GROMACS .gro file of C-alpha atoms in nm:
model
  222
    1UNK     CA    1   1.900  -1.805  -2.284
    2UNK     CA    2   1.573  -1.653  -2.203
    3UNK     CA    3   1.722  -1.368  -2.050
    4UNK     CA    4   1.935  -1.315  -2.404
    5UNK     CA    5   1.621  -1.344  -2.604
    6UNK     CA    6   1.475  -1.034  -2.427
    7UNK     CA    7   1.784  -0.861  -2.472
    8UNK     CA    8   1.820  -0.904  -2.854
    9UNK     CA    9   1.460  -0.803  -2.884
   10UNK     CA   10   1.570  -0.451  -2.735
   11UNK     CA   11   1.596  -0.177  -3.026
   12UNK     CA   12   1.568  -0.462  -3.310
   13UNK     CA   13   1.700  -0.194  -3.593
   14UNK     CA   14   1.426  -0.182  -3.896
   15UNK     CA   15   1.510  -0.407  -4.174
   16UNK     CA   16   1.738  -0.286  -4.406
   17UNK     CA   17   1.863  -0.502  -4.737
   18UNK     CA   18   2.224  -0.533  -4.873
   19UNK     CA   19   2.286  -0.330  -5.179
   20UNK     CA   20   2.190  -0.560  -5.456
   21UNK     CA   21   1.882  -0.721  -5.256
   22UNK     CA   22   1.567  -0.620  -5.333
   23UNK     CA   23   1.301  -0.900  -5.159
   24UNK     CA   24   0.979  -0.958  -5.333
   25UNK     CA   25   0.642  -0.951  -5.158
   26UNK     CA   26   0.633  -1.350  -5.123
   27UNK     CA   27   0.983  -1.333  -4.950
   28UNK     CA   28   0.888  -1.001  -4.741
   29UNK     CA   29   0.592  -1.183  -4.623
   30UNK     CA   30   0.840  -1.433  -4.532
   31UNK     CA   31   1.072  -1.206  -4.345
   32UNK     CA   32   0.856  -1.036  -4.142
   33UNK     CA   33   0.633  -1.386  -4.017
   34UNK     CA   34   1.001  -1.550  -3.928
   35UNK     CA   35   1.081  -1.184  -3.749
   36UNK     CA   36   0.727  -1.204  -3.579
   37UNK     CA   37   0.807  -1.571  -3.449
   38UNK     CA   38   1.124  -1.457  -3.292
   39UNK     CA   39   1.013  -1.191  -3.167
   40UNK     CA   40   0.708  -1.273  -3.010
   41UNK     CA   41   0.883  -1.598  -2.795
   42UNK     CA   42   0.658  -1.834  -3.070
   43UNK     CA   43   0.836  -2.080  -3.262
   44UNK     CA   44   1.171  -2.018  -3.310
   45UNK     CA   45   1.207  -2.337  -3.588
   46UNK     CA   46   0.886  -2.149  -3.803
   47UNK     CA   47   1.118  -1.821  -3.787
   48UNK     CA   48   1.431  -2.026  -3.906
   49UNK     CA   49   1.255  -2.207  -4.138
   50UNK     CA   50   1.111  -1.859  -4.354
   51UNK     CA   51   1.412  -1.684  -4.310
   52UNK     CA   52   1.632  -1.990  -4.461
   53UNK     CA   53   1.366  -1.920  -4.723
   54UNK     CA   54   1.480  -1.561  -4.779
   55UNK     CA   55   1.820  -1.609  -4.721
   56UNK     CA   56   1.827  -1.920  -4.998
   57UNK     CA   57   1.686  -1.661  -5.283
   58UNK     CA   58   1.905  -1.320  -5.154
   59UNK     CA   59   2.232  -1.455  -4.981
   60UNK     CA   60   2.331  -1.061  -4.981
   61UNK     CA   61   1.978  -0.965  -4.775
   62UNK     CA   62   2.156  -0.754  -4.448
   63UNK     CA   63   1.824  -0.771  -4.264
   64UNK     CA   64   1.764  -1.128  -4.343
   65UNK     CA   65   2.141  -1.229  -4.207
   66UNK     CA   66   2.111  -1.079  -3.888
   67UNK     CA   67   1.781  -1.165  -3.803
   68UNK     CA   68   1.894  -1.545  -3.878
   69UNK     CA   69   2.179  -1.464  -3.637
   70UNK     CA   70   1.970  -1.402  -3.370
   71UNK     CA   71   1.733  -1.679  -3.418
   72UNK     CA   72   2.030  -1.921  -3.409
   73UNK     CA   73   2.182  -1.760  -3.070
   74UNK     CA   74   1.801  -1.829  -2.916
   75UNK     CA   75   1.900  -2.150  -3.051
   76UNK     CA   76   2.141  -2.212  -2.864
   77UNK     CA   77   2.382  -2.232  -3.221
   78UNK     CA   78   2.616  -1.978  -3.220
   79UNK     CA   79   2.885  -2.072  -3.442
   80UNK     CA   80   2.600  -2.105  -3.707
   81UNK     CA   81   2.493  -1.741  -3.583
   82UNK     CA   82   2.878  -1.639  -3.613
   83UNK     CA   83   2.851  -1.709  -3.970
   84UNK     CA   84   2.570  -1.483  -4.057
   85UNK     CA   85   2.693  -1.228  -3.813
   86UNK     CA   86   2.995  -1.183  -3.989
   87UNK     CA   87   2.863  -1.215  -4.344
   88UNK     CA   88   2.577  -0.897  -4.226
   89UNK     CA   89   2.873  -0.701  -4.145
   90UNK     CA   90   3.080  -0.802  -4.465
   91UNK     CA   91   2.782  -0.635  -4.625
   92UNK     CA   92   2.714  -0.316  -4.472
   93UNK     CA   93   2.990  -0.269  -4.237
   94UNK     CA   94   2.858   0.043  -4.136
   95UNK     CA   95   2.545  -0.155  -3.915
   96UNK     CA   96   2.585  -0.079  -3.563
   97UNK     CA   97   2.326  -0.351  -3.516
   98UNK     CA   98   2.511  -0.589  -3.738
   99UNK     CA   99   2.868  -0.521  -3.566
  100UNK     CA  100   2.674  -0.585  -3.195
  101UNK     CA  101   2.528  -0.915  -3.341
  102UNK     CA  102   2.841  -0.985  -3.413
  103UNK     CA  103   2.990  -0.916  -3.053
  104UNK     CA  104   2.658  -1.142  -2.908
  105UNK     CA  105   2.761  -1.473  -3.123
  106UNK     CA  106   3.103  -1.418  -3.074
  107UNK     CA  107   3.116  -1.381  -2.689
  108UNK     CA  108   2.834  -1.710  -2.690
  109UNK     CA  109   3.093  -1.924  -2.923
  110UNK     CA  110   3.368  -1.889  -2.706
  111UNK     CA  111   3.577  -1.603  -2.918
  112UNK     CA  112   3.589  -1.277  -2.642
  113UNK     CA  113   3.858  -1.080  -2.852
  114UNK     CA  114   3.601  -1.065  -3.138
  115UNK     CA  115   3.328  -1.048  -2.911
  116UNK     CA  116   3.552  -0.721  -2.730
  117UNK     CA  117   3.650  -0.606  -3.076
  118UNK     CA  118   3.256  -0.621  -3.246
  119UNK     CA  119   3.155  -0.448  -2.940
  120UNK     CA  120   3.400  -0.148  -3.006
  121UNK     CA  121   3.335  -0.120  -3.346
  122UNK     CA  122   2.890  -0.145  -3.293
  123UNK     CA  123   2.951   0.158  -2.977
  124UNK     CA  124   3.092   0.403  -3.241
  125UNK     CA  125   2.826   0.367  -3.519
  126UNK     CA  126   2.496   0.299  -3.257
  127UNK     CA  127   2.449   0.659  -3.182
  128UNK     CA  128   2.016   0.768  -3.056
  129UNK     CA  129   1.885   0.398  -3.005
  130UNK     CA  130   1.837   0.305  -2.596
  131UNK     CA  131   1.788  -0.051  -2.704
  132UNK     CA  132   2.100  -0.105  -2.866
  133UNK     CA  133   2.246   0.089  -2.633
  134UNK     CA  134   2.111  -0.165  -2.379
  135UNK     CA  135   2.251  -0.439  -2.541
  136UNK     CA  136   2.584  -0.275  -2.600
  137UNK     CA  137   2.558  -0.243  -2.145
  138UNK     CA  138   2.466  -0.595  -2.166
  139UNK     CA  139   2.772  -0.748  -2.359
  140UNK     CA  140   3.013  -0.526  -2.208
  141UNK     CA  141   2.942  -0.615  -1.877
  142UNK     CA  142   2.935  -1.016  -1.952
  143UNK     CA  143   3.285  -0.911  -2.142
  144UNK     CA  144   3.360  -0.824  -1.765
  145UNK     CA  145   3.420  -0.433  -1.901
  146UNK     CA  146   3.216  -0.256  -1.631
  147UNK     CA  147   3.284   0.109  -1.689
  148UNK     CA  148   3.182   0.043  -2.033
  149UNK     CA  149   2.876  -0.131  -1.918
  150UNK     CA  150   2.789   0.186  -1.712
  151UNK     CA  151   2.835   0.446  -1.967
  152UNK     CA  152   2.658   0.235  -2.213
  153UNK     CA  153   2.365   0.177  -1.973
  154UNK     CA  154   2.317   0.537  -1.856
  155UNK     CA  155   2.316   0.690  -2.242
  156UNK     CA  156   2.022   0.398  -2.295
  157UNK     CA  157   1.872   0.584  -1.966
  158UNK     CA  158   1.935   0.915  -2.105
  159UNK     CA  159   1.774   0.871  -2.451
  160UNK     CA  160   1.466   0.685  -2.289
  161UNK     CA  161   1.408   0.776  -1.872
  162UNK     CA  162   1.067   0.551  -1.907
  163UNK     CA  163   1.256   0.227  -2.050
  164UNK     CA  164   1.245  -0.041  -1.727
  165UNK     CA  165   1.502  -0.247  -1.928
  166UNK     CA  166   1.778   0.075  -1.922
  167UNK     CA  167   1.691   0.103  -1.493
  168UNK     CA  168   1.759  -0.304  -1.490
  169UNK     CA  169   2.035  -0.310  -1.624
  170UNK     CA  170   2.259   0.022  -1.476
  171UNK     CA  171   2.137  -0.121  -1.132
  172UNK     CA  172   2.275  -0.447  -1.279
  173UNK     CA  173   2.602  -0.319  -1.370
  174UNK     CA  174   2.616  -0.119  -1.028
  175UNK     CA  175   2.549  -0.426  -0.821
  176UNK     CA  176   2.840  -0.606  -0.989
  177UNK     CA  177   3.101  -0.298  -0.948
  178UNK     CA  178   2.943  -0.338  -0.556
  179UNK     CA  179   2.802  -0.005  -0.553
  180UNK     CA  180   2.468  -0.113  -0.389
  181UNK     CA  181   2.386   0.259  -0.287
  182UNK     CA  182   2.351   0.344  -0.661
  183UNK     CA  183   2.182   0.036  -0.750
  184UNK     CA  184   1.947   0.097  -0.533
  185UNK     CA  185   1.874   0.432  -0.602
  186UNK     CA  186   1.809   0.325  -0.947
  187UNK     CA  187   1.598   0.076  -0.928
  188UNK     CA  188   1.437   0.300  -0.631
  189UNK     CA  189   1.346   0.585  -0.843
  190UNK     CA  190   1.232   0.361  -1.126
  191UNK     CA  191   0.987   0.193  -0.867
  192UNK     CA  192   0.863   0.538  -0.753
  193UNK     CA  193   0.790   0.666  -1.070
  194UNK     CA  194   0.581   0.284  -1.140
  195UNK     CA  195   0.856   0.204  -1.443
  196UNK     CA  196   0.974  -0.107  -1.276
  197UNK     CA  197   0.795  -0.426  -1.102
  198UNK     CA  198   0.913  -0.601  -0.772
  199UNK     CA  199   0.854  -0.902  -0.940
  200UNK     CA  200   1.108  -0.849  -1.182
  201UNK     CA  201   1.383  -0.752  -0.938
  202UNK     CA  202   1.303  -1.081  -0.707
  203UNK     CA  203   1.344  -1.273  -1.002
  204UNK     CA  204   1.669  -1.136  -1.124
  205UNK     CA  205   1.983  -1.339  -0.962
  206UNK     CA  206   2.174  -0.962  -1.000
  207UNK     CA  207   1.918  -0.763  -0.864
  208UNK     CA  208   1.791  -0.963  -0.584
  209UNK     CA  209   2.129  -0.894  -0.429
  210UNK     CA  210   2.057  -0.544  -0.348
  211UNK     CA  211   1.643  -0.608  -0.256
  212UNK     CA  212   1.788  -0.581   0.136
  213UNK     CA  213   1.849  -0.240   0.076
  214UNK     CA  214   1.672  -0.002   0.351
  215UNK     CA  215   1.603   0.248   0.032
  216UNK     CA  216   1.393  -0.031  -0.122
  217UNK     CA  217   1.258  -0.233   0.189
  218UNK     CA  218   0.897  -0.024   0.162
  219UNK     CA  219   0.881  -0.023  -0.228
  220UNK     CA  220   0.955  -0.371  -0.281
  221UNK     CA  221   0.664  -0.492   0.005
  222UNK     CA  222   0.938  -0.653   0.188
   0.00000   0.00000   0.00000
């Protein structure tokens, strides 16, 4: 779950309201304390309790719905998320961030056909945004669709070389299509160039699979 949390916070989309809503101050202030909550690992019941707040006076706020969404998948509630996901992308189906929501709650409730079908539909609208596309490598390869994962990963890599989470997670995906050599040489270069931290890789149950490498015995102190 903690793992998940980091993820979602990856290229968090700015807010962006449903057609009709227009949030006061009082209710902005609202928003963006529940967002700050989430985002910052504090308490997750604060955030769900100010955006229930938002989300009681503008049903139809897009920004409001998703961020909800996420709040109940760090919950551990993902049918509740599912709800919210789906309603964000009733009302702006052209969110890529909405649509990929979508894809996370599905694939946590049990429902991988939406989950697959989410994650189609968020790849062709997320176009310049490494941390979606991050998150679009990270629920393709849990969907077990590894070439997607890959190309997914290495346009995140692409649009921002100095983002450790875009290294992570290609080596990731290269570990578990058992192509160590590339892993390696990922997270290798990414070590070189003092992007990524030894720590991290030790810690990861993917990546500490490949720390026997002879291309990383020297960088990782081993």
């Amino acid at each position: 779950m903690v793992i998940l949390a980091a993820v979602l916070w990856v290229g968090a989309a700015a807010p962006s309201l449903g057609q009709n809503a227009v949030r006061p101050p009082e209710l902005n202030v609202h928003y963006f304390r529940a967002e700050t909550a989430w985002r910052t690992g504090g308490s997750v019941l604060e955030a769900k309790a100010r955006v229930d707040r938002v989300l009681d006076e503008l049903p139809n706020d897009v920004a409001a719905r998703k961020l909800r969404a996420q709040v109940l998948l760090t919950m551990g509630r993902s049918t509740a998320a599912l709800v919210d996901a789906r309603r964000a992308v009733e009302l702006n189906p052209q969110d890529g961030e909405a649509h990929l929501i979508l894809c996370e709650a599905a694939f946590m409730d049990g429902d991988t056909a939406t989950a697959a079908r989410a994650l189609d539909r968020a790849s062709a609208l997320v176009l310049e945004d490494a941390g979606l596309h991050i998150r679009l490598s990270w629920n393709a390869m849990h969907l077990g669709q590894l070439d997607k994962a890959e190309a997914f990963a290495r346009v995140a890599l692409n649009l921002d070389p100095n983002e450790a989470a875009a290294h992570y997670q290609l080596a990731r995906v290269f570990v578990l299509k058992k192509q160590l050599d590339e892993a390696a040489s990922v997270l290798a270069r990414g070590l070189r160039a003092s992007i990524l931290e030894p720590e991290v890789i030790a810690r990861d149950t993917v990546l500490a699979r490949v720390r026997g490498h002879e291309e990383l015995q020297n960088l990782l102190g081993q």
